[in-house]
Coordinates of C-alpha atoms in Angstrom, one line a residue:
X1 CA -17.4 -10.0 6.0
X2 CA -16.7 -13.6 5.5
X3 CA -16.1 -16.2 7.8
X4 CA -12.6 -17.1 6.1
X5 CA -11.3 -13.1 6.4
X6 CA -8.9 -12.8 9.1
X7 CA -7.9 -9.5 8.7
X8 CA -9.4 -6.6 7.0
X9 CA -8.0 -2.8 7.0
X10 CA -10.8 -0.8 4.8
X11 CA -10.0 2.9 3.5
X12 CA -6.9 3.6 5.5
X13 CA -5.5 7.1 5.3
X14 CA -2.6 8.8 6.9
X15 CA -1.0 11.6 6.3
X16 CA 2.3 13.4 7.6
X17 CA 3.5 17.2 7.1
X18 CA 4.3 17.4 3.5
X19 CA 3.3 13.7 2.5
X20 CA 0.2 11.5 2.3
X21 CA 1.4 8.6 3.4
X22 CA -1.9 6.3 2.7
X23 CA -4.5 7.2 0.7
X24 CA -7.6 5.2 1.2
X25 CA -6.0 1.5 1.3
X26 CA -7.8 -1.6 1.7
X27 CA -6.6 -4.8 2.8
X28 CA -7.9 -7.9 3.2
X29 CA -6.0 -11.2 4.8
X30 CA -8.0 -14.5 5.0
X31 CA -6.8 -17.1 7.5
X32 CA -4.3 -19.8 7.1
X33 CA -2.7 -17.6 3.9
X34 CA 0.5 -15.8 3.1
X35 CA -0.5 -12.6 1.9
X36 CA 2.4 -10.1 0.3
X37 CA 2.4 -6.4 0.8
X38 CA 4.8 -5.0 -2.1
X39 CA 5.6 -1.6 -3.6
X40 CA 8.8 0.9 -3.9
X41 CA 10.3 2.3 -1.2
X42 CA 8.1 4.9 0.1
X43 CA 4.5 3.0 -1.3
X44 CA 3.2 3.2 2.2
X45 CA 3.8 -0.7 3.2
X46 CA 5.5 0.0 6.6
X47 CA 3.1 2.9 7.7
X48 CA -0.1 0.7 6.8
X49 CA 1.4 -2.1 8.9
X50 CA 2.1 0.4 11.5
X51 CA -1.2 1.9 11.7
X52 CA -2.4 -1.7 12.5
X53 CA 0.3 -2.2 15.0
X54 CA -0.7 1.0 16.8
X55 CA 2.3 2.3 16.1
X56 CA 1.1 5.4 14.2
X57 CA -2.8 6.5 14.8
X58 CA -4.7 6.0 11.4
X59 CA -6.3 9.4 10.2
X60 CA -9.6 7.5 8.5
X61 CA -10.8 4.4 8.2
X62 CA -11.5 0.9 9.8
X63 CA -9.8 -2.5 11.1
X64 CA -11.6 -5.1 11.4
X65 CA -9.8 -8.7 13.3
X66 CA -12.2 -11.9 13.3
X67 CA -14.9 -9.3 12.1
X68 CA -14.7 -6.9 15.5
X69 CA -13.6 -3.7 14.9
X70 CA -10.5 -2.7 16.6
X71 CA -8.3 0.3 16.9
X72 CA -4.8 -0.4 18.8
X73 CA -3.5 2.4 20.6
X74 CA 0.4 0.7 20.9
X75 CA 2.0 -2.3 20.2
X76 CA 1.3 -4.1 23.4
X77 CA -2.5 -4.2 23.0
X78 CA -1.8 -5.5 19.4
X79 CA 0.4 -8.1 20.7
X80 CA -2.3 -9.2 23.5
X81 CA -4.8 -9.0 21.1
X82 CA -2.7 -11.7 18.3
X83 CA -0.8 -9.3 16.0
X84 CA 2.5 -9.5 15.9
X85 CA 5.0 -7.6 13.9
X86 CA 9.0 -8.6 12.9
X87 CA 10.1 -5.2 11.6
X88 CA 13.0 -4.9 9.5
X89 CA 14.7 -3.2 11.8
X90 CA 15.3 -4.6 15.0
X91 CA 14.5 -2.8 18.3
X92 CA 15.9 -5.0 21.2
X93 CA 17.4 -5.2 24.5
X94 CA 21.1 -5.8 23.0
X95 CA 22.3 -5.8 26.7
X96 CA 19.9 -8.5 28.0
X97 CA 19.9 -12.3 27.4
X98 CA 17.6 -14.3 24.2
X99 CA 14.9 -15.6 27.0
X100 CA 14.6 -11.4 28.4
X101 CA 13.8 -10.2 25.1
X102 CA 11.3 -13.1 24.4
X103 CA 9.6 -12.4 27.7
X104 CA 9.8 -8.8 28.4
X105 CA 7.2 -7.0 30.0
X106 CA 5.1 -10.3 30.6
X107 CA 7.6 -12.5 32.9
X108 CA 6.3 -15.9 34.1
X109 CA 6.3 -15.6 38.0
X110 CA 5.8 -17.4 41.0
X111 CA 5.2 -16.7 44.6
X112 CA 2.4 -14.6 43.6
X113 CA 3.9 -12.7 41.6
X114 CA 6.3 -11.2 43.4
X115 CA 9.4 -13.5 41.5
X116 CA 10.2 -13.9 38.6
X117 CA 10.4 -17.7 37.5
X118 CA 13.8 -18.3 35.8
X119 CA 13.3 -21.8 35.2
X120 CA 9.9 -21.5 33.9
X121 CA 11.0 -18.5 31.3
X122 CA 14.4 -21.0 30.3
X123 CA 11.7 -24.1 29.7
X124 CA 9.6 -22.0 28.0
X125 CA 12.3 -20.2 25.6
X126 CA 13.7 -24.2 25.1
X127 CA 10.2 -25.4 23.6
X128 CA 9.5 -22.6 20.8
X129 CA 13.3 -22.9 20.0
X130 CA 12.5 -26.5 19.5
X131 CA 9.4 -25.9 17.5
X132 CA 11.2 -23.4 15.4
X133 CA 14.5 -25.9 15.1
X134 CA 16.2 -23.4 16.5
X135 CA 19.6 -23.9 18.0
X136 CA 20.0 -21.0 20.6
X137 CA 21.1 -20.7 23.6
X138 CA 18.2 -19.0 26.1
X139 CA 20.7 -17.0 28.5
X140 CA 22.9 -15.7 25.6
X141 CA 23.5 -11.9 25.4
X142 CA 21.4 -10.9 22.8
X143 CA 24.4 -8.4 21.4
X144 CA 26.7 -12.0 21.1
X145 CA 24.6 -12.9 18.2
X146 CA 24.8 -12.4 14.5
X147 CA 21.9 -10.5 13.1
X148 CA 20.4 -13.2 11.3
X149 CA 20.2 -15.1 14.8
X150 CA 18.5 -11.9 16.5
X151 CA 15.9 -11.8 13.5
X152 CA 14.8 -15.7 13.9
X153 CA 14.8 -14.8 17.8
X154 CA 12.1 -11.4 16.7
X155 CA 10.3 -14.5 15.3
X156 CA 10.1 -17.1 18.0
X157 CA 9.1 -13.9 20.0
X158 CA 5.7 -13.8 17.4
X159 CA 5.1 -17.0 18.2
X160 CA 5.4 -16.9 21.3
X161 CA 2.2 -14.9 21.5
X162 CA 0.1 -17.3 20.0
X163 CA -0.4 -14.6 17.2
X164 CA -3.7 -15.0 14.9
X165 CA -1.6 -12.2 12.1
X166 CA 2.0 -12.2 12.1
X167 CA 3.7 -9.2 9.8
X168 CA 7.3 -10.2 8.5
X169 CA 9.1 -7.0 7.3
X170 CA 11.8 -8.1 5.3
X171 CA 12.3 -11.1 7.2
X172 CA 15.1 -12.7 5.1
X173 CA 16.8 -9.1 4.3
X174 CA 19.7 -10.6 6.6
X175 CA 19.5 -14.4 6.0
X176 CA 21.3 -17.1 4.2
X177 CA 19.5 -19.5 1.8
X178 CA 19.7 -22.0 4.4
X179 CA 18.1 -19.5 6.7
X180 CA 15.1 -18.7 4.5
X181 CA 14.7 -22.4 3.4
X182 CA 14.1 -22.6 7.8
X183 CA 12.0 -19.8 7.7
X184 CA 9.8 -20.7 4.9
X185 CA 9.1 -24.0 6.8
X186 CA 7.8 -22.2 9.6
X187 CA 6.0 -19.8 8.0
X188 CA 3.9 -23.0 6.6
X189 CA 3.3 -24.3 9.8
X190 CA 2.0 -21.2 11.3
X191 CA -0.3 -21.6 7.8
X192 CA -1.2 -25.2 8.9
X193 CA -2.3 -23.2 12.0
X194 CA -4.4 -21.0 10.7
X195 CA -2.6 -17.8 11.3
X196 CA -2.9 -15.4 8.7
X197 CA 0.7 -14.2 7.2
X198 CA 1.3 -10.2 6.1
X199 CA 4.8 -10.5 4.1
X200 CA 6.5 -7.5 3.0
X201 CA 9.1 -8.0 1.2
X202 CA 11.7 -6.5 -2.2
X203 CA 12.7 -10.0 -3.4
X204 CA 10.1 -11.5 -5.8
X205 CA 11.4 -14.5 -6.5
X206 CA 10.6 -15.4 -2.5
X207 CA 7.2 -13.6 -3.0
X208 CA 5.5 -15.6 -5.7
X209 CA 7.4 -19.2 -4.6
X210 CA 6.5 -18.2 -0.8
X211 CA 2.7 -16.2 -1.1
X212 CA -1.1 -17.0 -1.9
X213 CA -2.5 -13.6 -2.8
X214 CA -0.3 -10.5 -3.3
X215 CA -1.2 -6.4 -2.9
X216 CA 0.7 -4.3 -4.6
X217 CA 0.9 -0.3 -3.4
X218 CA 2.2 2.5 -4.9
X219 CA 2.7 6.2 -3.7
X220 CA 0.6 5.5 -0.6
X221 CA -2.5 4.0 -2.9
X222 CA -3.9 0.7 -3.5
X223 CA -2.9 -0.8 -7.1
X224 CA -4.2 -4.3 -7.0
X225 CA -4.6 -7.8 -5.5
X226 CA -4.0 -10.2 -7.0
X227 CA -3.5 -14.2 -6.7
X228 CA 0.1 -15.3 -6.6
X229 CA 0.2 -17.9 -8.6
X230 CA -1.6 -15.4 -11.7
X231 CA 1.5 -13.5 -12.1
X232 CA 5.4 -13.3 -13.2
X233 CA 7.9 -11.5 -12.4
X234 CA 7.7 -9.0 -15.0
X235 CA 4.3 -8.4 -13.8
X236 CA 5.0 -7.4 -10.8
X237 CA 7.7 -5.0 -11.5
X238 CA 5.1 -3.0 -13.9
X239 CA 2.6 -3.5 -11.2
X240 CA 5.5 -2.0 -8.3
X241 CA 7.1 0.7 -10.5
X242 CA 4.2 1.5 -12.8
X243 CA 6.7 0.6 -16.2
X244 CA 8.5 -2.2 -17.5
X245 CA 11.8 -3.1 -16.2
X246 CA 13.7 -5.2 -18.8
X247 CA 16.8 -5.5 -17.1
X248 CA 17.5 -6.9 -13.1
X249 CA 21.2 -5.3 -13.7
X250 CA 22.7 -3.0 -15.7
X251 CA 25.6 -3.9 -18.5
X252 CA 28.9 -3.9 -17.2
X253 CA 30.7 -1.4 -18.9
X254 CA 33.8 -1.1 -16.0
X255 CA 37.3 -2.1 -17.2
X256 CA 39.7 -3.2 -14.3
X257 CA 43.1 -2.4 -14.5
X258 CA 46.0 -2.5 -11.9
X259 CA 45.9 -3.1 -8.6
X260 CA 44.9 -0.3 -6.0
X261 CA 44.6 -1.7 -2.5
X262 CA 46.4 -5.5 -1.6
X263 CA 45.4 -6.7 2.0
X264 CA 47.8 -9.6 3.4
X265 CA 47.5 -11.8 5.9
X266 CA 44.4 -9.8 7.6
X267 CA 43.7 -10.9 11.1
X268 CA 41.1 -9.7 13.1
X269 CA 41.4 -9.1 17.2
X270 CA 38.2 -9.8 18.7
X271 CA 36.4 -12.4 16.0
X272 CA 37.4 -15.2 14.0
X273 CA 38.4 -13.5 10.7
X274 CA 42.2 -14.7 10.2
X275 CA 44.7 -14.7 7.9
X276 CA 42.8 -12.9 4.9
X277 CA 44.5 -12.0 1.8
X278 CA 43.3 -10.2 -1.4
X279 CA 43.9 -7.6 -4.2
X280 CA 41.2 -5.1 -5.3
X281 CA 41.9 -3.5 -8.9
X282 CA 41.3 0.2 -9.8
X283 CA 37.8 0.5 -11.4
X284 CA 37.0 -2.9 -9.9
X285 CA 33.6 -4.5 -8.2
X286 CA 35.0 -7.5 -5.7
X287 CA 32.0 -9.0 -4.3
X288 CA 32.4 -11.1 -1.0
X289 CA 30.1 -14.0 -0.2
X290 CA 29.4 -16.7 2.3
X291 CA 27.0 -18.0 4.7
X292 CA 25.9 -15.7 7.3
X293 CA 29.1 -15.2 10.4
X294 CA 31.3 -16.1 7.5
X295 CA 33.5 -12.7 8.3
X296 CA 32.8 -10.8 5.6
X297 CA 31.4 -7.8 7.3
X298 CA 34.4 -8.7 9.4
X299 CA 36.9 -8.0 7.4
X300 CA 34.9 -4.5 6.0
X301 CA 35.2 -3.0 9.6
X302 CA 38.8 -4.1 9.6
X303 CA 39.6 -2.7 7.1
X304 CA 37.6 0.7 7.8
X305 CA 39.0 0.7 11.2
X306 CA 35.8 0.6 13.4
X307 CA 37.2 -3.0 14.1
X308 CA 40.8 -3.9 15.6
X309 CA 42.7 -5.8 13.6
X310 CA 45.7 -8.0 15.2
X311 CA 47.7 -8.5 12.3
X312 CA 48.2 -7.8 8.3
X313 CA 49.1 -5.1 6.1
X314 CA 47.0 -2.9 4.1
X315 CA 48.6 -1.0 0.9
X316 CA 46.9 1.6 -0.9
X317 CA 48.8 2.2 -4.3
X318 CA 52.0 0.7 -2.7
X319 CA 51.6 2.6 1.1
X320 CA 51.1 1.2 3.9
X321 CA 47.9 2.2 5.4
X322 CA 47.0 1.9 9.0
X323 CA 43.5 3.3 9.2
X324 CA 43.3 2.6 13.2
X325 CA 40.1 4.6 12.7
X326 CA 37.1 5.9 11.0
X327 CA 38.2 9.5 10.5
X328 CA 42.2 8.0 8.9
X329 CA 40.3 6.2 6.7
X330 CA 38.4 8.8 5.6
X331 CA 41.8 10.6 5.0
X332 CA 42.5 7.5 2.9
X333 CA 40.0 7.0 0.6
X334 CA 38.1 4.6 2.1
X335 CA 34.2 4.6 2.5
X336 CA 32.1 2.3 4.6
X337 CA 28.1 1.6 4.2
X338 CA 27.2 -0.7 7.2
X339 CA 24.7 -3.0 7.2
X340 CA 22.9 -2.4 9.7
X341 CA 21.7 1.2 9.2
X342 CA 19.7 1.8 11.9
X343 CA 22.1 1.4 14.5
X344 CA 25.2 2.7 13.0
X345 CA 24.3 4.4 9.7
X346 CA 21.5 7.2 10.6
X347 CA 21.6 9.6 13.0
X348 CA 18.3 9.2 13.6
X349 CA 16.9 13.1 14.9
X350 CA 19.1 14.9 12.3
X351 CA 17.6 15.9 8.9
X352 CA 18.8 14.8 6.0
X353 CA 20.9 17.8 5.0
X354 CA 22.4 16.9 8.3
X355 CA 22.9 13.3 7.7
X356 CA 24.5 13.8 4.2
X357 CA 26.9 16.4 5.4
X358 CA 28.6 14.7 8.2
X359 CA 31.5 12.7 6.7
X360 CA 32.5 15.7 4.9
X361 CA 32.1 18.6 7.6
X362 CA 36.0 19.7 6.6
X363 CA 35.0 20.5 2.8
X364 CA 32.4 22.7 4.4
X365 CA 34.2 25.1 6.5
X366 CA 34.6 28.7 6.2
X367 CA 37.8 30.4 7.9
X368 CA 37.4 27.5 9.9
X369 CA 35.2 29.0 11.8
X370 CA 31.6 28.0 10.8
X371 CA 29.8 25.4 8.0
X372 CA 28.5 26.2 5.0
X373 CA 24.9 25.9 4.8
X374 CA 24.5 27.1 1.2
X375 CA 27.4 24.2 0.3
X376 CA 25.7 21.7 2.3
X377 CA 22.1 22.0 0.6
X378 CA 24.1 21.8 -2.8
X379 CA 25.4 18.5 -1.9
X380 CA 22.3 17.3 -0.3
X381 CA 20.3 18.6 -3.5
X382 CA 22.6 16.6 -5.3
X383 CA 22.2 13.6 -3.4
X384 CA 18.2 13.6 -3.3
X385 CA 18.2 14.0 -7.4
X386 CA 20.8 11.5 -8.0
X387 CA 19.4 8.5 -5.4
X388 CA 16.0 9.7 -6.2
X389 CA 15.2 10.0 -2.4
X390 CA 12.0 10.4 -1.4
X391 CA 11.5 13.1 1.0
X392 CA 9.3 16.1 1.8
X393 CA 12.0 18.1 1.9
X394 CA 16.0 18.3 3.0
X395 CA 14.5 19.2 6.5
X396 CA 12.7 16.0 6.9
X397 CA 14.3 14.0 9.9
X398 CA 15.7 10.7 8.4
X399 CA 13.9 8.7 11.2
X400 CA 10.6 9.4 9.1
X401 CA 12.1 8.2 5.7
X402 CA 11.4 4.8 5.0
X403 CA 14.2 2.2 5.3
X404 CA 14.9 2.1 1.4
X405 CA 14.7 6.2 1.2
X406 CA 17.4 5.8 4.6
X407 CA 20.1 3.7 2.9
X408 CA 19.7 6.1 -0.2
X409 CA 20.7 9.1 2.3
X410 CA 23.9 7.3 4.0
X411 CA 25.1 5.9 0.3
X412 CA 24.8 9.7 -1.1
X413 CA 26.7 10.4 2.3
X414 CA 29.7 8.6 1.2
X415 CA 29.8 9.2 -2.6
X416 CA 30.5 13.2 -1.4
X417 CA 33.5 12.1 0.1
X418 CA 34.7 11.3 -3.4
X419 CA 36.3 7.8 -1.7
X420 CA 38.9 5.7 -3.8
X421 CA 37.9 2.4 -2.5
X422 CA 33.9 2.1 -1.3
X423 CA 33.1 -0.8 1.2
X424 CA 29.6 -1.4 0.8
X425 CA 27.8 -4.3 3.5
X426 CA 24.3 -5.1 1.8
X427 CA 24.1 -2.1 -0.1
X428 CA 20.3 -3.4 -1.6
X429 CA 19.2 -4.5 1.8
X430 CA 15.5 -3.5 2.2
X431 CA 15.8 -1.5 -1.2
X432 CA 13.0 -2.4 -4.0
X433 CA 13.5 -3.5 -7.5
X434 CA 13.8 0.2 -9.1
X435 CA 15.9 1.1 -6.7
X436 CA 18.1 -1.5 -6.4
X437 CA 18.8 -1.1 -10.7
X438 CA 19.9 2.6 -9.6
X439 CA 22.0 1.7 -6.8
X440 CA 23.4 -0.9 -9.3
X441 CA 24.1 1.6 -11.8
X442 CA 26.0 4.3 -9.8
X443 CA 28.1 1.5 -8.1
X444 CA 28.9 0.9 -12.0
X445 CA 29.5 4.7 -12.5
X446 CA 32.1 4.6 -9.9
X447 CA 33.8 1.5 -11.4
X448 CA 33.6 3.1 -15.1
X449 CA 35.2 6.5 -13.2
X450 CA 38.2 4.6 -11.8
X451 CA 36.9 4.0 -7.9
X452 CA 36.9 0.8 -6.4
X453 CA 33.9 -0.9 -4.9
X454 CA 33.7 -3.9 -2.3
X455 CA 30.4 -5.2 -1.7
X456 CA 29.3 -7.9 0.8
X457 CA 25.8 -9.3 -0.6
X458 CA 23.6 -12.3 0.9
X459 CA 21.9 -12.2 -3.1
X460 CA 23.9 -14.3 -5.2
X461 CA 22.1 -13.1 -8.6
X462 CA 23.5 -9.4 -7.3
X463 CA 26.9 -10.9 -6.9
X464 CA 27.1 -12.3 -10.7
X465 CA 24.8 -9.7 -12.1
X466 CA 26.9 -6.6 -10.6
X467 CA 30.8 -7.8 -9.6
X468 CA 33.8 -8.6 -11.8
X469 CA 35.3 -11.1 -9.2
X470 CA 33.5 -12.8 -6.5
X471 CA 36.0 -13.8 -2.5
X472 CA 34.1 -16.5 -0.9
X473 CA 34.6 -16.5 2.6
X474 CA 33.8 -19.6 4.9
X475 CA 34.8 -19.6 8.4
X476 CA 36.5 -17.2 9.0
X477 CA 39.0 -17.5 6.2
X478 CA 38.6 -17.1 2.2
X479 CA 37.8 -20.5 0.9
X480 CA 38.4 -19.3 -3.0
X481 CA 37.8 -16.5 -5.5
X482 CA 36.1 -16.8 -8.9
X483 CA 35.5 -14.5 -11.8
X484 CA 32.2 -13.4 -11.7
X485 CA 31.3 -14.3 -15.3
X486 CA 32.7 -17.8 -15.5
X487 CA 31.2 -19.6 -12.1
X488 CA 27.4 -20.5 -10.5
X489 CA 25.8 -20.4 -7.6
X490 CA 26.7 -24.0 -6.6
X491 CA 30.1 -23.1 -7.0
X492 CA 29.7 -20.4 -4.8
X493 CA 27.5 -22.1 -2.2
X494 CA 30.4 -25.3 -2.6
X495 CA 32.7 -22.9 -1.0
X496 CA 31.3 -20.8 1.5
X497 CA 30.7 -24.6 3.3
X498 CA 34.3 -25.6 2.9
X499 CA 35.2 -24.2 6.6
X500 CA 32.2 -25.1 8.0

């Protein structure tokens, strides 16, 4: 192996019941590089990178680190012996403050170890922050903080360890421009450093301006490696999907017409959202932008109910709605995708049958006594063909999916409820290009079919290539509202920093 080979992972197989996972893949990081992992939903990206991380036991094959052979049995030993992983979904100790998630299970003590050092841990947590640029306060409750704080935090914890490979799973899946510009600087430091990068990740454009060598997989197999700088866009999407992808977004067909849900004067009770007002049209895609704690997912969980609001009005085709819950706005019309899916989208030991059938459990009873499982498998049949989720079978447990294949499963969820007005909160988050084109073109189905769609996106291309208008948010409050068609990006970005 040579002496500039960091990492190598050489013939990795796993398989699962129903599904080979990996099939022979090889790997190869050398040090001081950015190296891409990329593929659909479902290529094997995660499980590779989990079989490194000990988190799953690799059926065949080898690992080689500085050209030792290793063989982690969990996470900790990876992390003590310089791997490090930031996974897309974040696993933390929401409870707890920034500096007990940075230092858990390895608190700096005194007194022989019989205290923990308080001081010590603060001083500590102060110097990555300031490494990183990172303006975070070490004793805050980790649940206080918006997601894309808690994801730079997951990093500084990487650091932290003085990691020789650091694995970034979606890393900027929940951050603003600004935020990836910050990350990308750091990521080049750690280069400068000689730590070797592993970047998985759906958004090419970040891929090729960000990597030095990209892999791409596909069904669990190998499919090339190849320099970063050799290839295009379009190249990677044939690479990724195995065809040519002419189009990001499909052609917007949908026709708007009069108004279907007005919201005045919306005022949230326990965050800073005030005073929003807006009107969404029947067959109409409203996008909502801003910089990350803008409000927009906010206003969504106002608006659904799962959040209190303290004052406004919300009319649905002249009524007054209340929705002071989840299940009255289910009653009218509404549908909420989160954004977070993990922690309040799945229902992580149910199957998928399970998972689709739970908004709708009324539709499925029988004399109101039991549920139809013939109905149920219908609908979830339905769902698997028409998101093109990939899945063993409807008895899989959604926890085993990958993240992509998960978001599929809640979004066919809601579309059985047959909802009027569809709140979607980063509907493409974590989803790959093929995917994202389908996603894209049922949202558009809905539109053309007379439903109405909101959809909170960090992507600005999504936002012009998919809505008809576009509500900037900034602060708290709506800074402006553009057609879709006839504004930019610096228009865009001009407003979400008017309130800030």
């Amino acid at each position: 192996m040579s002496d500039n080979i960091l990492l190598e992972m050489k013939e990795i197989s796993k398989e699962f019941p129903g599904v080979k996972a990996l099939n022979r893949v090889t790997l190869r990081v050398k040090k001081g590089t950015v190296h891409a992992l990329m593929g659909e939903n479902g290529a094997g990206k995660s499980t590779l990178m989990k079989c490194l991380f000990g988190m799953y036991a690799k059926d065949s094959g080898q690992i080689f680190l500085e050209g030792k052979e290793v063989s982690f049995k969990n996470a900790k030993e990876a992390l003590e012996h310089g791997v490090a992983m930031v996974h897309q979904e974040l696993n933390q100790a929401l409870k707890r403050s920034v500096m007990d998630n940075l230092w858990l299970g390895r608190y700096p003590t005194v007194l022989g170890g019989l205290v923990v050092s308080e001081h010590q841990m603060k001083e500590e947590t102060k110097r990555i922050f300031e490494s990183m640029e990172l303006r975070v306060d070490p004793k805050a409750i980790m649940s206080t903080l918006p997601v894309a704080t808690r994801q730079m935090v997951e990093i500084a914890k990487a650091i932290s360890y003085h990691s020789k490979i650091i694995v970034f799973d979606e890393p900027t899946s929940s951050l603003t421009e600004q935020e990836v510009a910050h990350l990308f600087r750091m990521i080049r430091m750690l280069k400068e450093e000689g730590c070797g990068i592993i970047y998985i990740s759906h958004k090419m454009e970040e891929i090729l301006s960000i990597s030095d060598e990209v892999t791409v997989m596909r069904d669990g197999t190998w499919v090339a490696t190849e320099p970063a700088s050799a290839l295009d866009m379009d190249q990677l999407i044939r690479l990724m999907v195995g065809r040519t992808l002419t189009d990001r977004f499909p052609p917007k067909t949908n026709q708007p017409s009069e108004p279907i849900l007005e919201v005045q004067g919306l005022t949230a009770m326990h965050s800073h959202v005030k005073d929003v007002s807006f009107t969404l049209r029947k067959g109409e895609i409203l996008g909502f932008a801003g910089l990350a704690g803008a409000g927009r997912t906010e206003v969504l969980e106002c608006l659904f109910g799962v959040a209190a609001k303290k004052e406004g009005r919300i009319t649905v085709d002249g009524r007054n709605v209340r929705n002071r819950n989840a299940r009255e706005s289910i009653r009218n019309g509404f549908a909420l995708l989160t954004e977070e899916r993990r922690a309040t989208g799945i229902f992580g030991i149910l199957d998928i049958t399970e998972n689709v059938a739970i908004s709708s459990l009324s539709k499925y009873k029988v004399k109101g006594l039991y549920l139809s499982n013939r109905r149920m498998r219908e609908d979830t049949a339905w769902a698997i063909k028409a998101m093109r989720i990939k899945t063993p079978s409807q008895k899989t447990k959604i926890r085993s999916l990958s993240g992509g294949n998960q978001q599929k499963v809640i979004l066919g969820r809601w579309l059985i409820t047959d909802p009027d007005i569809l709140l979607l909160d980063e509907p493409t988050r974590g989803i790959d290009v093929g995917a994202k084109f389908e996603i894209y073109q049922l949202i558009l189905d809905l539109a053309n079919n007379g439903k109405s769609v909101i959809m909170v996106s960090s992507e600005m291309p999504e936002l012009l290539g998919v809505c008809d208008r576009i509500v900037v948010m900034s602060g708290g409050r709506i800074a402006g509202t553009v057609e879709a068609k006839n504004t930019s990006q610096e228009e865009i970005m001009a407003l979400a920093a008017k309130y800030v």
